[in-house]
């Protein structure tokens, strides 16, 4: 599997069976193999996770599928593409939180998509296919903010661990998980708990706002994670996952 870090929480994943684009916000999308199914995932409507420019892919990849949470602003884009003679709605799969869906990648291989409820808005995605499991958190994270006060943070903790319980003990091949330096002393909390609850082989930190040194700071505290955590240092960085 090949993973490209595009920017922020945006990643491109290519497997033997399909290509997956997650939470594209800005940056250069790598070349995409037209012979493979292309699935574009949007976790929620915040502008740092959802750029409607992804709909332009329908021109070059007419079989592209968009997986988007219900409630995300899409109506005006459906109308816009309708004027161009393109039925964008035929490419849309609108999902709800805490549900499981099945998509056929080809005549033989099916993709199972499970959604989790975000601790912000929208969903996180857990994908299962051909013995592989991929997780993209979106904004599902332990968002602790000192300025919000104890009641907010207690509620946040409860909500986050409610979702983590659904992943407890799960073997995950590739995970994309927030590691946001803006949280100060609590910046590691969500990542620490995720890695404790799951058996994850490869984890890609995201939502770092370009502050890539937080990865090294995390590894200084948790050297035991050196084998699974990917050291992202620049946009467009590519990783080969065997």
CSV table of C-alpha atoms in Angstrom, one decimal:
chain,number,residue,atom,x,y,z
A,1,UNK,CA,0.0,0.0,0.0
A,2,UNK,CA,1.2,3.5,-0.8
A,3,UNK,CA,0.3,6.5,1.4
A,4,UNK,CA,0.8,10.1,0.4
A,5,UNK,CA,0.4,12.9,3.0
A,6,UNK,CA,-1.2,15.7,1.1
A,7,UNK,CA,-1.7,18.3,3.9
A,8,UNK,CA,-3.3,18.7,7.3
A,9,UNK,CA,-5.7,15.7,7.5
A,10,UNK,CA,-5.7,14.9,3.8
A,11,UNK,CA,-4.2,11.6,2.7
A,12,UNK,CA,-4.2,9.6,-0.5
A,13,UNK,CA,-4.0,5.8,-0.1
A,14,UNK,CA,-3.5,3.4,-3.0
A,15,UNK,CA,-3.9,-0.4,-2.6
A,16,UNK,CA,-3.9,-3.1,-5.2
A,17,UNK,CA,-7.6,-2.9,-5.4
A,18,UNK,CA,-8.5,0.8,-5.2
A,19,UNK,CA,-7.5,4.4,-4.4
A,20,UNK,CA,-8.8,6.3,-1.4
A,21,UNK,CA,-8.7,10.1,-0.9
A,22,UNK,CA,-9.4,11.3,2.7
A,23,UNK,CA,-10.4,14.8,3.9
A,24,UNK,CA,-8.8,16.7,1.1
A,25,UNK,CA,-8.4,20.4,2.1
A,26,UNK,CA,-5.5,21.7,0.1
A,27,UNK,CA,-2.4,20.6,-1.6
A,28,UNK,CA,-1.5,18.5,-4.7
A,29,UNK,CA,-3.4,15.2,-5.2
A,30,UNK,CA,-1.0,12.5,-6.5
A,31,UNK,CA,-1.6,10.9,-9.9
A,32,UNK,CA,-4.5,8.5,-9.7
A,33,UNK,CA,-4.7,5.2,-11.5
A,34,UNK,CA,-7.8,5.3,-13.8
A,35,UNK,CA,-8.0,1.5,-13.8
A,36,UNK,CA,-8.8,1.3,-10.1
A,37,UNK,CA,-12.0,2.4,-8.2
A,38,UNK,CA,-11.6,5.8,-6.6
A,39,UNK,CA,-13.4,6.6,-3.4
A,40,UNK,CA,-13.3,10.1,-1.8
A,41,UNK,CA,-14.1,10.4,1.9
A,42,UNK,CA,-15.2,13.5,3.6
A,43,UNK,CA,-15.5,13.2,7.4
A,44,UNK,CA,-17.3,16.5,8.0
A,45,UNK,CA,-18.0,20.0,6.5
A,46,UNK,CA,-15.3,22.0,8.3
A,47,UNK,CA,-13.2,23.8,5.6
A,48,UNK,CA,-10.0,22.2,6.8
A,49,UNK,CA,-11.5,18.8,6.0
A,50,UNK,CA,-13.8,19.5,3.1
A,51,UNK,CA,-12.9,21.2,-0.2
A,52,UNK,CA,-15.7,21.0,-2.8
A,53,UNK,CA,-12.9,21.0,-5.4
A,54,UNK,CA,-12.9,17.2,-5.0
A,55,UNK,CA,-16.0,17.1,-7.1
A,56,UNK,CA,-13.9,18.1,-10.1
A,57,UNK,CA,-12.5,14.6,-10.0
A,58,UNK,CA,-15.8,13.4,-11.6
A,59,UNK,CA,-14.6,14.8,-14.9
A,60,UNK,CA,-11.5,12.7,-15.1
A,61,UNK,CA,-12.7,9.7,-13.1
A,62,UNK,CA,-16.4,9.1,-14.1
A,63,UNK,CA,-16.8,6.2,-11.7
A,64,UNK,CA,-15.6,8.1,-8.6
A,65,UNK,CA,-17.7,7.6,-5.4
A,66,UNK,CA,-18.0,10.3,-2.7
A,67,UNK,CA,-18.7,9.1,0.8
A,68,UNK,CA,-20.0,12.1,2.8
A,69,UNK,CA,-22.0,12.4,6.1
A,70,UNK,CA,-25.6,13.5,5.8
A,71,UNK,CA,-26.0,17.2,6.6
A,72,UNK,CA,-22.8,18.3,4.8
A,73,UNK,CA,-23.4,21.1,2.4
A,74,UNK,CA,-23.6,19.5,-1.1
A,75,UNK,CA,-27.0,20.6,-2.6
A,76,UNK,CA,-25.6,23.6,-4.4
A,77,UNK,CA,-22.8,21.5,-6.0
A,78,UNK,CA,-25.3,18.9,-7.2
A,79,UNK,CA,-27.2,21.8,-8.9
A,80,UNK,CA,-24.0,23.3,-10.3
A,81,UNK,CA,-22.9,20.0,-11.9
A,82,UNK,CA,-26.4,19.4,-13.1
A,83,UNK,CA,-26.0,22.5,-15.3
A,84,UNK,CA,-22.9,20.8,-16.7
A,85,UNK,CA,-24.9,17.7,-17.6
A,86,UNK,CA,-23.4,15.6,-14.7
A,87,UNK,CA,-25.6,13.8,-12.2
A,88,UNK,CA,-23.3,14.3,-9.2
A,89,UNK,CA,-25.9,12.7,-6.9
A,90,UNK,CA,-25.3,9.4,-8.6
A,91,UNK,CA,-21.8,9.5,-7.3
A,92,UNK,CA,-22.7,10.4,-3.7
A,93,UNK,CA,-23.1,8.0,-0.8
A,94,UNK,CA,-24.5,9.9,2.2
A,95,UNK,CA,-23.7,8.2,5.5
A,96,UNK,CA,-25.0,8.4,9.1
A,97,UNK,CA,-23.0,8.0,12.3
A,98,UNK,CA,-22.7,4.6,13.9
A,99,UNK,CA,-23.7,2.7,10.8
A,100,UNK,CA,-22.1,0.1,8.5
A,101,UNK,CA,-22.3,0.1,4.7
A,102,UNK,CA,-21.0,-2.1,1.9
A,103,UNK,CA,-19.6,-0.9,-1.4
A,104,UNK,CA,-18.4,-3.2,-4.2
A,105,UNK,CA,-14.9,-2.2,-5.4
A,106,UNK,CA,-15.3,-4.6,-8.3
A,107,UNK,CA,-17.2,-7.8,-9.1
A,108,UNK,CA,-15.4,-9.7,-6.4
A,109,UNK,CA,-14.2,-7.4,-3.7
A,110,UNK,CA,-16.5,-5.6,-1.3
A,111,UNK,CA,-15.5,-2.7,1.0
A,112,UNK,CA,-17.2,-2.4,4.4
A,113,UNK,CA,-17.5,1.1,5.7
A,114,UNK,CA,-18.3,1.7,9.4
A,115,UNK,CA,-18.8,5.2,10.8
A,116,UNK,CA,-18.2,6.4,14.3
A,117,UNK,CA,-19.6,9.5,15.8
A,118,UNK,CA,-17.1,12.4,15.9
A,119,UNK,CA,-16.4,14.3,19.2
A,120,UNK,CA,-16.7,17.4,17.0
A,121,UNK,CA,-19.1,17.1,14.0
A,122,UNK,CA,-19.4,14.4,11.3
A,123,UNK,CA,-17.9,10.9,11.5
A,124,UNK,CA,-14.7,8.8,11.6
A,125,UNK,CA,-14.3,6.0,9.1
A,126,UNK,CA,-13.3,2.4,9.6
A,127,UNK,CA,-12.8,0.5,6.4
A,128,UNK,CA,-12.4,-3.2,6.0
A,129,UNK,CA,-11.6,-5.1,2.8
A,130,UNK,CA,-9.4,-8.0,1.7
A,131,UNK,CA,-8.2,-8.6,5.2
A,132,UNK,CA,-7.1,-4.9,5.6
A,133,UNK,CA,-8.4,-2.4,8.1
A,134,UNK,CA,-8.0,1.4,7.6
A,135,UNK,CA,-9.1,4.1,10.0
A,136,UNK,CA,-9.5,7.8,9.4
A,137,UNK,CA,-10.5,9.8,12.5
A,138,UNK,CA,-11.7,13.0,10.9
A,139,UNK,CA,-12.2,15.2,14.0
A,140,UNK,CA,-12.8,12.3,16.3
A,141,UNK,CA,-10.3,13.1,19.0
A,142,UNK,CA,-10.0,13.8,22.7
A,143,UNK,CA,-10.3,17.6,22.4
A,144,UNK,CA,-9.3,18.8,25.8
A,145,UNK,CA,-9.0,22.6,26.1
A,146,UNK,CA,-7.9,24.1,29.4
A,147,UNK,CA,-9.9,27.3,28.7
A,148,UNK,CA,-13.2,25.3,28.3
A,149,UNK,CA,-13.2,24.2,32.0
A,150,UNK,CA,-13.7,20.9,33.7
A,151,UNK,CA,-17.3,20.2,32.7
A,152,UNK,CA,-16.6,20.5,29.0
A,153,UNK,CA,-13.5,18.3,29.3
A,154,UNK,CA,-15.3,15.7,31.4
A,155,UNK,CA,-18.0,15.5,28.7
A,156,UNK,CA,-15.4,15.3,26.0
A,157,UNK,CA,-13.6,12.5,27.7
A,158,UNK,CA,-16.8,10.5,28.1
A,159,UNK,CA,-17.7,11.0,24.5
A,160,UNK,CA,-14.3,10.0,23.2
A,161,UNK,CA,-14.0,6.9,25.2
A,162,UNK,CA,-17.5,5.8,24.2
A,163,UNK,CA,-16.2,5.7,20.6
A,164,UNK,CA,-12.9,4.1,21.5
A,165,UNK,CA,-14.7,1.2,23.2
A,166,UNK,CA,-16.0,0.3,19.7
A,167,UNK,CA,-12.4,-0.1,18.5
A,168,UNK,CA,-11.1,-1.8,21.6
A,169,UNK,CA,-8.6,-4.6,20.7
A,170,UNK,CA,-9.2,-4.0,17.0
A,171,UNK,CA,-6.3,-4.8,14.7
A,172,UNK,CA,-5.8,-1.8,12.4
A,173,UNK,CA,-3.3,-1.8,9.5
A,174,UNK,CA,-3.3,2.0,8.9
A,175,UNK,CA,-4.7,4.7,11.0
A,176,UNK,CA,-4.8,8.5,10.5
A,177,UNK,CA,-5.2,10.1,14.0
A,178,UNK,CA,-5.1,13.8,15.2
A,179,UNK,CA,-2.0,15.1,17.0
A,180,UNK,CA,-2.7,18.8,17.5
A,181,UNK,CA,-0.1,21.0,19.3
A,182,UNK,CA,-2.7,23.6,20.0
A,183,UNK,CA,-3.9,21.5,22.9
A,184,UNK,CA,-0.8,22.2,24.8
A,185,UNK,CA,-0.2,19.7,27.6
A,186,UNK,CA,-3.2,17.6,26.4
A,187,UNK,CA,-2.0,17.3,22.8
A,188,UNK,CA,-0.9,13.7,23.2
A,189,UNK,CA,-4.1,12.5,25.1
A,190,UNK,CA,-6.2,11.4,22.1
A,191,UNK,CA,-3.3,9.6,20.3
A,192,UNK,CA,-2.1,7.9,23.5
A,193,UNK,CA,-5.6,6.5,24.2
A,194,UNK,CA,-6.1,5.4,20.6
A,195,UNK,CA,-2.9,3.4,20.5
A,196,UNK,CA,-3.7,1.9,23.9
A,197,UNK,CA,-7.1,0.7,22.9
A,198,UNK,CA,-6.2,-0.6,19.4
A,199,UNK,CA,-3.6,-2.9,17.9
A,200,UNK,CA,-2.4,-0.5,15.2
A,201,UNK,CA,0.5,-1.4,12.9
A,202,UNK,CA,1.0,2.0,11.2
A,203,UNK,CA,-0.3,5.4,12.5
A,204,UNK,CA,-0.1,8.6,10.7
A,205,UNK,CA,-0.4,11.8,12.8
A,206,UNK,CA,-2.6,14.5,11.3
A,207,UNK,CA,-4.3,17.8,12.0
A,208,UNK,CA,-0.8,19.2,13.0
A,209,UNK,CA,-1.2,22.6,11.3
A,210,UNK,CA,2.4,22.2,9.9
A,211,UNK,CA,3.9,21.7,13.4
A,212,UNK,CA,5.6,18.4,12.5
A,213,UNK,CA,8.0,18.6,15.5
A,214,UNK,CA,5.1,17.4,17.7
A,215,UNK,CA,5.7,13.9,16.3
A,216,UNK,CA,9.2,13.8,17.7
A,217,UNK,CA,8.0,15.2,21.0
A,218,UNK,CA,5.5,12.4,21.2
A,219,UNK,CA,8.2,9.8,20.5
A,220,UNK,CA,10.5,11.2,23.1
A,221,UNK,CA,7.7,10.5,25.6
A,222,UNK,CA,6.7,7.3,24.0
A,223,UNK,CA,9.8,5.6,22.4
A,224,UNK,CA,7.8,2.3,22.3
A,225,UNK,CA,5.7,3.8,19.5
A,226,UNK,CA,8.7,4.4,17.2
A,227,UNK,CA,8.0,1.4,15.1
A,228,UNK,CA,4.4,2.2,14.3
A,229,UNK,CA,4.3,6.0,14.1
A,230,UNK,CA,5.2,7.6,10.8
A,231,UNK,CA,7.4,10.7,10.9
A,232,UNK,CA,5.8,13.2,8.6
A,233,UNK,CA,8.0,16.1,7.8
A,234,UNK,CA,6.5,17.8,4.7
A,235,UNK,CA,3.5,17.9,2.5
A,236,UNK,CA,3.5,15.5,-0.4
A,237,UNK,CA,5.6,13.0,1.6
A,238,UNK,CA,5.1,9.4,0.4
A,239,UNK,CA,5.2,6.2,2.4
A,240,UNK,CA,5.4,2.5,1.2
A,241,UNK,CA,3.5,0.2,3.6
A,242,UNK,CA,4.4,-3.4,3.1
